Coordinates of C-alpha atoms in Angstrom, one line a residue:
Chain A
M1 CA -10.2 -27.1 -20.8
L2 CA -12.6 -24.6 -19.4
N3 CA -13.9 -21.3 -21.1
H4 CA -14.7 -17.9 -19.5
D5 CA -14.8 -14.7 -20.9
I6 CA -12.6 -12.8 -18.3
V7 CA -10.3 -14.7 -15.8
I8 CA -8.6 -12.7 -13.3
V9 CA -5.6 -13.7 -11.6
G10 CA -5.6 -12.6 -8.1
G11 CA -8.4 -11.9 -5.5
G12 CA -7.0 -8.7 -3.7
P13 CA -8.0 -5.2 -4.0
A14 CA -7.1 -5.0 -7.6
G15 CA -8.6 -8.7 -8.7
M16 CA -12.1 -7.6 -6.9
A17 CA -12.5 -4.0 -8.4
A18 CA -11.3 -5.2 -12.0
A19 CA -13.7 -8.3 -11.5
V20 CA -16.7 -6.2 -10.3
A21 CA -16.2 -3.6 -13.2
A22 CA -15.7 -6.1 -16.2
Y23 CA -19.2 -7.3 -14.9
D24 CA -20.5 -3.9 -14.6
N25 CA -19.3 -3.2 -18.2
G26 CA -21.7 -5.9 -19.7
V27 CA -19.6 -9.3 -19.4
K28 CA -21.0 -11.6 -16.8
D29 CA -18.6 -14.6 -17.2
V30 CA -15.9 -13.4 -15.0
V31 CA -14.0 -15.6 -12.6
I32 CA -11.3 -14.8 -10.0
L33 CA -8.5 -17.3 -9.3
D34 CA -6.8 -16.7 -5.8
R35 CA -4.2 -18.8 -4.1
D36 CA -5.5 -17.7 -0.7
D37 CA -8.2 -19.3 1.5
D38 CA -10.4 -16.0 1.1
L39 CA -10.7 -12.7 -1.0
G40 CA -8.9 -9.7 0.1
G41 CA -5.4 -10.3 -0.6
I42 CA -2.9 -8.4 1.9
L43 CA -5.6 -5.9 3.3
R44 CA -6.6 -8.7 5.3
Q45 CA -3.5 -8.6 7.5
C46 CA -3.8 -4.5 7.1
I47 CA -5.7 -4.0 10.2
H48 CA -5.1 -0.4 10.7
N49 CA -7.2 2.5 9.4
G50 CA -6.8 5.1 6.7
F51 CA -8.1 3.1 3.7
G52 CA -10.9 4.3 1.3
L53 CA -10.9 8.2 2.2
H54 CA -10.4 8.8 -1.3
K55 CA -12.7 6.1 -3.0
L56 CA -15.3 5.5 -0.5
G57 CA -15.5 8.7 1.1
E58 CA -14.8 7.0 4.7
E59 CA -11.9 5.9 6.7
L60 CA -12.0 2.1 6.8
T61 CA -9.5 -0.6 8.2
G62 CA -7.9 -3.1 5.5
P63 CA -10.4 -5.8 6.2
E64 CA -13.6 -3.3 6.2
Y65 CA -12.4 -2.3 2.7
A66 CA -11.9 -5.8 1.5
A67 CA -15.3 -6.7 2.6
V68 CA -16.8 -3.8 0.7
Y69 CA -15.5 -5.0 -2.5
K70 CA -16.1 -9.2 -1.4
A71 CA -19.8 -8.2 -1.1
K72 CA -19.8 -6.4 -4.3
V73 CA -18.0 -9.7 -6.0
E74 CA -20.7 -12.1 -4.2
E75 CA -23.7 -9.5 -5.1
R76 CA -23.0 -10.1 -8.7
G77 CA -22.4 -14.0 -8.2
I78 CA -18.9 -14.1 -9.9
T79 CA -17.2 -17.2 -9.3
V80 CA -14.1 -17.4 -6.9
Y81 CA -11.9 -20.3 -7.1
K82 CA -10.1 -20.1 -3.6
N83 CA -6.9 -22.0 -2.8
T84 CA -6.1 -21.9 -6.7
M85 CA -2.4 -20.9 -7.7
V86 CA -2.0 -20.1 -11.2
L87 CA 0.9 -21.5 -12.7
D88 CA 1.1 -20.2 -16.2
V89 CA -0.7 -17.7 -18.3
S90 CA 0.0 -18.1 -22.3
K91 CA 0.1 -15.2 -24.7
D92 CA -3.0 -16.6 -26.0
R93 CA -4.6 -16.4 -22.7
V94 CA -4.8 -20.1 -21.8
V95 CA -4.6 -20.0 -17.7
T96 CA -3.4 -23.0 -16.1
A97 CA -4.2 -23.6 -12.5
T98 CA -3.8 -26.0 -9.6
N99 CA -5.8 -26.7 -6.5
R100 CA -7.0 -29.9 -4.5
D101 CA -9.1 -30.9 -7.3
G102 CA -5.7 -31.1 -9.7
I103 CA -4.7 -29.1 -12.4
M104 CA -7.3 -27.0 -14.5
Q105 CA -6.8 -24.9 -18.0
I106 CA -9.1 -22.1 -18.6
Q107 CA -9.2 -20.6 -22.2
A108 CA -10.0 -16.9 -21.6
K109 CA -11.2 -14.1 -23.8
A110 CA -9.6 -11.4 -21.6
V111 CA -7.3 -12.0 -19.0
V112 CA -6.6 -9.6 -15.8
L113 CA -3.3 -9.8 -14.0
A114 CA -3.7 -8.7 -10.2
M115 CA -1.2 -10.8 -8.3
G116 CA -0.1 -7.9 -6.3
C117 CA 3.5 -7.7 -4.9
R118 CA 5.8 -8.9 -2.5
E119 CA 8.4 -7.9 0.0
R120 CA 12.1 -7.6 -0.5
S121 CA 14.0 -10.1 1.8
R122 CA 17.3 -10.2 3.9
G123 CA 18.7 -12.2 0.9
A124 CA 18.4 -9.3 -1.3
L125 CA 20.1 -7.0 0.8
N126 CA 23.4 -9.3 1.4
T127 CA 23.4 -8.1 5.3
P128 CA 26.8 -9.7 6.9
G129 CA 26.0 -11.8 10.0
T130 CA 24.7 -15.0 11.5
R131 CA 21.3 -16.3 10.4
P132 CA 19.4 -16.2 13.6
A133 CA 15.4 -16.8 14.3
G134 CA 13.9 -13.4 14.9
V135 CA 14.4 -11.8 11.4
Y136 CA 11.3 -11.2 9.8
S137 CA 10.0 -9.0 6.9
A138 CA 7.7 -6.6 8.2
G139 CA 4.4 -8.1 6.4
T140 CA 5.1 -11.5 7.6
A141 CA 5.2 -10.2 11.3
Q142 CA 2.1 -8.4 10.4
K143 CA 0.7 -11.7 9.1
L144 CA 1.7 -13.6 12.2
I145 CA 0.6 -10.9 14.6
N146 CA -2.6 -9.6 13.0
C147 CA -4.0 -12.8 11.6
E148 CA -2.8 -15.5 13.7
G149 CA -2.3 -14.1 17.1
Y150 CA 1.5 -15.0 17.4
M151 CA 3.5 -12.0 18.8
V152 CA 7.0 -12.1 17.3
G153 CA 9.3 -10.3 19.5
K154 CA 10.0 -8.1 22.7
K155 CA 12.8 -5.6 21.6
V156 CA 12.7 -4.7 17.8
V157 CA 14.9 -3.0 15.7
I158 CA 12.8 -2.1 12.0
L159 CA 15.2 -1.6 9.0
G160 CA 13.3 0.7 6.2
S161 CA 10.9 3.2 7.0
G162 CA 8.4 2.7 4.3
D163 CA 4.6 2.4 5.2
I164 CA 4.9 -1.1 6.3
G165 CA 7.6 -0.6 8.5
L166 CA 6.2 2.1 10.1
I167 CA 2.8 0.6 10.7
M168 CA 4.5 -2.3 12.4
A169 CA 6.5 -0.1 14.8
R170 CA 3.4 1.3 16.2
R171 CA 1.5 -2.4 16.1
M172 CA 4.7 -3.5 17.9
S173 CA 4.6 -0.8 20.5
L174 CA 0.5 -1.2 21.0
E175 CA 1.2 -5.3 21.8
G176 CA 4.0 -4.2 24.5
A177 CA 7.0 -4.4 22.4
K178 CA 9.6 -1.8 22.7
V179 CA 10.6 -0.6 19.4
E180 CA 14.4 0.6 19.7
A181 CA 14.9 2.2 16.5
V182 CA 13.7 2.7 13.0
C183 CA 16.8 2.9 10.4
E184 CA 16.3 4.3 6.7
I185 CA 19.3 4.1 4.4
M186 CA 18.0 7.2 2.5
P187 CA 18.2 10.4 3.7
Y188 CA 14.6 10.7 3.8
S189 CA 11.7 8.5 4.8
G190 CA 9.8 6.6 2.3
G191 CA 6.8 6.6 4.4
L192 CA 3.6 8.8 4.4
T193 CA 4.0 12.1 6.7
R194 CA 0.9 11.1 8.6
N195 CA 2.6 7.5 9.3
I196 CA 5.9 9.1 10.7
V197 CA 3.6 11.2 13.1
Q198 CA 1.2 8.4 14.3
C199 CA 3.4 5.5 14.2
L200 CA 6.7 6.7 15.4
E201 CA 6.3 10.1 17.0
D202 CA 3.2 9.0 19.0
F203 CA 5.5 6.4 20.6
D204 CA 8.9 8.1 20.9
I205 CA 10.4 5.8 18.3
P206 CA 13.7 7.4 16.9
L207 CA 14.0 7.3 13.2
Y208 CA 17.7 7.5 12.2
L209 CA 18.1 8.6 8.5
S210 CA 21.1 7.6 6.3
T211 CA 21.4 4.6 8.7
T212 CA 21.4 0.8 7.9
V213 CA 22.0 -2.4 9.7
A214 CA 25.5 -3.4 9.0
Q215 CA 25.4 -6.7 10.7
I216 CA 23.2 -9.4 12.4
H217 CA 24.2 -10.7 15.7
G218 CA 23.0 -14.2 17.6
Q219 CA 23.5 -17.9 17.3
K220 CA 19.8 -19.5 17.8
R221 CA 17.8 -16.1 18.3
L222 CA 19.0 -12.9 17.3
E223 CA 20.8 -11.2 19.9
G224 CA 21.2 -7.7 18.5
V225 CA 22.2 -5.6 15.3
T226 CA 25.1 -3.2 14.5
I227 CA 23.7 -0.1 13.0
A228 CA 25.8 2.4 11.3
Q229 CA 25.6 5.7 9.3
V230 CA 26.3 5.6 5.5
D231 CA 27.9 8.0 3.4
E232 CA 26.5 9.6 0.0
N233 CA 27.4 6.2 -1.9
R234 CA 25.3 4.3 0.9
N235 CA 28.6 2.7 2.2
V236 CA 28.7 2.0 6.1
I237 CA 30.8 4.6 7.9
E238 CA 33.2 2.6 10.3
E239 CA 33.4 5.0 13.1
T240 CA 29.5 5.3 13.4
K241 CA 28.9 1.7 14.1
R242 CA 27.0 0.8 17.1
F243 CA 25.4 -2.2 18.7
I244 CA 21.7 -2.4 19.6
E245 CA 20.5 -5.4 21.8
C246 CA 17.1 -6.7 20.4
D247 CA 15.5 -10.2 19.5
T248 CA 13.8 -9.1 16.5
L249 CA 14.6 -7.1 13.3
L250 CA 11.8 -6.5 10.8
L251 CA 12.7 -5.6 7.1
S252 CA 10.7 -3.1 5.7
V253 CA 13.2 -2.8 2.4
G254 CA 10.7 -2.2 -0.6
L255 CA 8.2 -4.2 -2.6
I256 CA 8.6 -6.1 -5.6
P257 CA 5.6 -6.6 -7.9
E258 CA 5.1 -10.4 -8.4
N259 CA 5.7 -10.6 -11.9
E260 CA 6.6 -14.0 -12.8
L261 CA 3.4 -14.9 -14.9
T262 CA 3.7 -11.8 -16.9
V263 CA 7.5 -12.5 -17.7
Q264 CA 6.6 -16.0 -18.6
A265 CA 4.2 -15.0 -20.9
G266 CA 6.6 -12.9 -22.8
I267 CA 4.8 -9.5 -21.7
S268 CA 7.3 -6.6 -22.3
M269 CA 8.3 -5.1 -19.1
D270 CA 9.0 -1.5 -17.7
R271 CA 12.5 -1.8 -16.1
I272 CA 11.7 0.9 -13.5
T273 CA 8.4 -0.1 -12.2
S274 CA 9.0 -3.9 -12.3
G275 CA 5.4 -4.4 -13.9
A276 CA 4.2 -4.8 -17.6
M277 CA 4.3 -1.7 -20.0
V278 CA 0.7 -0.8 -20.5
D279 CA -1.7 1.7 -22.3
E280 CA -4.3 3.8 -20.4
N281 CA -6.6 0.9 -20.3
C282 CA -3.9 -1.2 -18.3
E283 CA -3.4 -3.6 -21.6
T284 CA -0.2 -5.1 -21.8
D285 CA 1.5 -5.6 -25.2
A286 CA -0.2 -9.1 -25.2
E287 CA -3.9 -8.5 -26.7
G288 CA -6.4 -9.0 -24.4
I289 CA -4.2 -9.2 -21.3
F290 CA -4.3 -6.3 -18.8
A291 CA -2.6 -5.6 -15.4
C292 CA -3.4 -3.8 -12.4
G293 CA -2.6 -2.8 -8.6
N294 CA 0.4 -3.5 -7.4
V295 CA 1.7 -6.0 -9.8
L296 CA 1.7 -3.4 -12.4
H297 CA 3.7 -0.7 -10.2
V298 CA 3.5 -0.1 -6.2
H299 CA 0.9 2.1 -4.9
D300 CA 0.9 4.2 -2.0
L301 CA -3.0 3.9 -1.3
V302 CA -5.5 1.2 -1.9
D303 CA -7.9 3.8 -3.3
Y304 CA -5.8 4.3 -6.4
V305 CA -5.4 0.5 -6.7
S306 CA -9.2 0.3 -6.9
D307 CA -9.5 3.2 -9.5
E308 CA -7.0 1.3 -11.6
A309 CA -8.3 -1.9 -11.5
E310 CA -11.6 -0.4 -12.4
R311 CA -10.0 0.9 -15.7
A312 CA -8.5 -2.7 -16.4
G313 CA -11.8 -4.4 -15.6
K314 CA -13.7 -2.0 -18.1
G315 CA -10.9 -2.5 -20.7
A316 CA -11.0 -6.2 -20.5
A317 CA -15.0 -6.0 -20.6
N318 CA -14.6 -3.7 -24.0
Y319 CA -12.1 -6.2 -25.4
V320 CA -14.2 -9.1 -24.9
K321 CA -17.1 -7.3 -26.3
N322 CA -15.4 -5.3 -29.3
G323 CA -12.2 -7.1 -30.1
S324 CA -8.9 -5.4 -30.1
N325 CA -8.2 -1.9 -29.8
K326 CA -4.5 -1.7 -30.5
T327 CA -4.3 1.3 -32.8
E328 CA -1.7 3.9 -33.1
Y329 CA 0.0 4.8 -29.6
I330 CA 1.9 7.9 -28.3
P331 CA 4.7 6.9 -26.1
V332 CA 4.8 8.7 -22.6
K333 CA 8.3 9.3 -21.0
A334 CA 9.2 10.3 -17.6
V335 CA 12.2 12.9 -17.9
G336 CA 14.6 14.5 -15.4
G337 CA 13.6 14.3 -11.8
V338 CA 10.2 12.4 -12.9
R339 CA 11.4 8.8 -12.2
Y340 CA 8.7 7.0 -14.0
V341 CA 5.1 7.3 -15.5
M342 CA 2.3 5.2 -16.0
P343 CA 0.9 4.3 -18.4
Q344 CA 3.9 3.9 -20.6
H345 CA 2.0 4.7 -23.8
I346 CA -1.7 6.0 -24.7
H347 CA -3.8 5.9 -27.8
A348 CA -3.3 8.8 -30.1
Q349 CA -7.1 9.1 -30.0
P350 CA -8.1 7.8 -26.7
G351 CA -11.9 9.2 -26.9
E352 CA -11.7 10.2 -23.2
E353 CA -9.3 12.0 -20.6
V354 CA -6.4 10.0 -19.9
S355 CA -4.8 10.1 -16.3
L356 CA -0.9 10.1 -15.9
F357 CA 0.6 8.6 -12.7
M358 CA 4.1 9.3 -11.8
R359 CA 6.5 9.4 -9.2
V360 CA 9.6 11.7 -8.3
G361 CA 13.0 10.1 -7.9
Q362 CA 13.7 12.3 -5.0
P363 CA 11.9 14.8 -2.4
Y364 CA 11.5 18.6 -3.7
G365 CA 9.6 21.3 -2.2
K366 CA 7.3 23.4 -4.9
V367 CA 7.4 22.0 -8.2
R368 CA 5.3 22.0 -11.2
L369 CA 4.6 19.0 -13.3
T370 CA 4.2 19.3 -16.9
A371 CA 3.2 16.7 -19.5
K372 CA 4.0 17.9 -22.9
C373 CA 3.8 16.8 -26.6
G374 CA 6.4 18.9 -28.4
D375 CA 5.8 22.3 -27.5
K376 CA 2.4 21.5 -26.7
V377 CA 1.3 21.5 -22.9
M378 CA -0.9 18.8 -22.4
A379 CA -1.4 19.2 -18.6
Q380 CA 0.3 21.0 -16.0
A381 CA -0.2 21.0 -11.9
V382 CA 1.8 22.9 -9.2
K383 CA 2.6 21.0 -6.0
L384 CA 3.8 22.3 -3.0
K385 CA 5.7 19.4 -1.8
V386 CA 6.3 16.1 -3.6
A387 CA 8.4 12.8 -2.3
P388 CA 9.1 9.2 -3.9
G389 CA 6.3 7.8 -1.3
E390 CA 3.4 9.9 -2.4
M391 CA 2.1 9.1 -6.3
E392 CA 1.4 12.1 -8.4
K393 CA -1.4 12.5 -10.9
L394 CA -2.0 14.6 -14.3
V395 CA -5.1 14.8 -16.2
I396 CA -5.1 15.2 -20.1
K397 CA -8.1 16.3 -21.0
T398 CA -9.8 15.0 -24.1
D399 CA -9.5 18.0 -26.4
K400 CA -5.8 18.0 -26.0
F401 CA -5.5 14.8 -28.3
A402 CA -5.8 16.6 -31.5
D403 CA -2.8 16.4 -33.9
L404 CA -0.6 14.9 -31.8
T405 CA 3.2 13.6 -33.1
G406 CA 5.9 12.3 -31.6
E407 CA 6.0 11.5 -27.7
I408 CA 4.8 13.1 -24.6
T409 CA 7.1 13.8 -21.8
V410 CA 6.3 14.5 -18.5
T411 CA 8.8 16.9 -16.6
L412 CA 9.2 18.6 -12.9
E413 CA 10.9 22.2 -12.7
E414 CA 11.5 23.3 -9.1
M415 CA 9.9 27.0 -8.3
Chain E
M1 CA 4.4 26.3 26.7
E2 CA 5.6 25.7 23.1
R3 CA 5.3 22.5 21.0
K4 CA 6.9 21.6 17.7
L5 CA 4.5 19.5 15.4
T6 CA 4.3 18.2 12.0
C7 CA 0.9 18.7 10.2
I8 CA -0.6 15.6 8.7
I9 CA -3.6 16.8 7.2
C10 CA -2.1 16.9 3.8
P11 CA 1.2 15.5 2.2
R12 CA 2.6 19.1 2.5
G13 CA 3.7 18.3 6.3
C14 CA 4.0 22.0 7.7
Q15 CA 5.9 22.1 10.8
L16 CA 3.8 23.8 13.2
T17 CA 4.6 25.7 16.5
V18 CA 1.9 25.7 19.0
S19 CA 2.5 28.0 21.9
G20 CA 0.6 29.5 24.5
E21 CA -1.8 28.3 27.5
A22 CA -4.5 25.6 27.1
D23 CA -7.8 28.3 26.2
N24 CA -5.6 30.7 24.3
L25 CA -3.3 28.7 21.7
T26 CA -1.5 30.0 18.9
V27 CA -0.5 28.2 16.0
T28 CA 2.6 29.4 13.5
G29 CA 4.0 27.8 10.4
H30 CA 0.9 26.6 9.2
A31 CA -0.1 27.0 5.5
C32 CA -3.8 26.8 5.7
P33 CA -6.8 27.3 8.1
R34 CA -7.0 23.3 8.6
G35 CA -3.3 23.2 9.8
Q36 CA -4.2 25.7 12.6
V37 CA -7.2 23.4 13.4
Y38 CA -4.9 20.5 13.6
G39 CA -2.4 22.3 15.7
I40 CA -4.9 23.4 18.5
N41 CA -6.7 20.0 18.5
E42 CA -3.2 18.1 18.6
V43 CA -2.6 20.3 21.8
S44 CA -5.3 20.6 23.7
N45 CA -7.1 17.2 23.0
P46 CA -5.1 15.0 21.0
V47 CA -7.2 11.7 19.9
R48 CA -6.5 8.5 18.2
T49 CA -8.4 5.5 16.5
I50 CA -7.0 2.5 18.2
T51 CA -7.0 -0.8 15.9
S52 CA -6.1 -4.2 17.4
I53 CA -7.2 -7.7 17.1
V54 CA -9.3 -10.2 19.8
R55 CA -9.0 -13.7 20.1
V56 CA -12.0 -15.8 18.9
A57 CA -12.4 -18.4 21.3
N58 CA -14.1 -21.0 19.5
R59 CA -12.3 -21.1 16.2
E60 CA -8.6 -22.5 16.1
D61 CA -5.8 -19.7 15.6
T62 CA -8.5 -17.1 14.7
M63 CA -8.3 -13.4 15.6
V64 CA -10.9 -10.8 14.9
S65 CA -9.6 -7.5 13.8
V66 CA -11.2 -4.5 15.7
K67 CA -11.2 -0.6 16.0
T68 CA -12.4 1.9 18.6
A69 CA -15.6 3.2 16.7
Q70 CA -14.6 6.9 17.6
P71 CA -11.1 8.1 18.3
V72 CA -10.3 7.9 22.2
P73 CA -8.0 10.3 24.1
K74 CA -4.0 9.6 23.0
G75 CA -3.3 9.3 26.7
A76 CA -5.5 6.7 27.1
I77 CA -4.1 4.2 24.3
F78 CA -2.2 1.8 26.5
E79 CA -5.4 1.6 29.0
V80 CA -7.6 0.7 25.9
M81 CA -5.2 -1.8 24.4
S82 CA -5.1 -3.7 28.0
L83 CA -8.8 -3.9 27.9
I84 CA -8.8 -5.3 24.1
R85 CA -6.2 -7.6 25.0
N86 CA -7.9 -9.3 27.6
T87 CA -11.1 -9.7 25.6
T88 CA -12.1 -12.7 23.8
V89 CA -15.3 -13.1 21.4
N90 CA -17.1 -16.4 20.0
A91 CA -17.8 -16.7 16.3
P92 CA -20.0 -15.9 14.5
V93 CA -18.5 -12.2 14.5
K94 CA -19.6 -9.5 12.0
I95 CA -18.2 -6.3 10.9
G96 CA -19.6 -3.6 13.2
D97 CA -20.5 -6.0 16.2
V98 CA -19.6 -4.5 19.4
I99 CA -16.9 -6.4 21.2
I100 CA -16.0 -4.2 24.2
D101 CA -19.1 -1.4 25.2
S102 CA -18.3 1.8 26.6
V103 CA -14.5 2.7 26.5
Y104 CA -14.1 6.4 26.7
G105 CA -17.5 7.1 25.0
T106 CA -17.4 5.0 22.5
Q107 CA -17.0 1.0 21.7
V108 CA -14.6 -1.2 20.4
I109 CA -16.3 -2.8 17.3
A110 CA -15.3 -5.8 14.9
T111 CA -13.8 -4.7 11.6
K112 CA -13.9 -8.4 10.0
N113 CA -16.3 -11.2 9.4
I114 CA -16.0 -14.3 11.2
D115 CA -18.3 -17.1 9.8

């Protein structure tokens, strides 16, 4: 059995930022385990730009953003086990992993879970039809095109208008493919406005809302899809069915935090975020085990992943230096139009300001977001427009934490 | 001339209408001055940063990601893409290395390190 102070599971943006923050907060014995052959995670295939505007003050591509953090990891001499797959994390922080050298076990003083998320696949949709070649998740197509130089198709339909679907619509168009349509089952897009404009409108790609793929056709290779509008219960409206000829269908239908290790460790999960329940330091209910990034909840911007991972890394370092900090907690609850709030509970006396992150359940115009404890307003903000695709934030100042009882609720009121 | 645009400066996404002629454009529908500037630029001189990949000739199945160092005219996107597609490089490549010089007053540069 090896021994390390902090073991980080995953070397993407969350894992790298957590490792750097842990080191900078005084714990030098930090190791990163990653299953891929290099650090960077999914940023390596995100060659488009728009990363880093908030965090680094400049607009970078995914590989450049990853390189900034990889350099920080290397400067600090943090050990990275590449091509190493973590199989198990126990509640008492024994990490079991495998690589070409065999199985290894590390007893860690603290663990940071930073495994990221994966895409929902065709199987999760139950789309009727045959099973031909040419049906890809958007991220798989992105990796094939951007990392391996393999063009996946010529005539494309994309199901799902999340950011990856939109980015791939542009990418396929730039490489000479014809994107026939982007279909979105919801009555609004889950993607950022700038992506709708620069990925669809720039290339005259139609976006069909309240529309889904009702059938997949083709024997060996995809020959086309039947698309159809859906009613308010998301059931296909038969008379709106129409056939679109295509050789490629990309699915961008949601991301699922990759939490097998978290569940195996017996850590309490949040049913809405599909991630662990954590406090403001990103500590789970298993003492000394922290979680951050897309494994905790799916983020829209990597900048916020890095921020969150820094809190987790710092929390892990403090745990190693000072021991348990599990004292009295106040629960934080989302109410009404607010779908979820992170963290799910915070220390009654956190000692510094606390940021709450939330998503709304549907798009609204002007709203007021309020965090309250009983009748006491903890934090408030007015937003001109909110949508499920854009994470919102409320900051609770330190002096608000005096004499709290009960729980903090976060509500939304339309203005 | 009249064009309808969605402003992308902030998440609010104002629906802009830009009307008038080249040197006398009027923007309506914007909620802030930045939206006005966006509307005028987007109609008079729209530009985009292009990101793509270039094959690394001396490494098997390896691509290096690239971008235009500055945005290029929107109308030139496919011309620049065709230049990029017809280019190969040899490793090692470092972030910032010039892959193609002189493209609409800027350069295509590497965005990934290949050892």
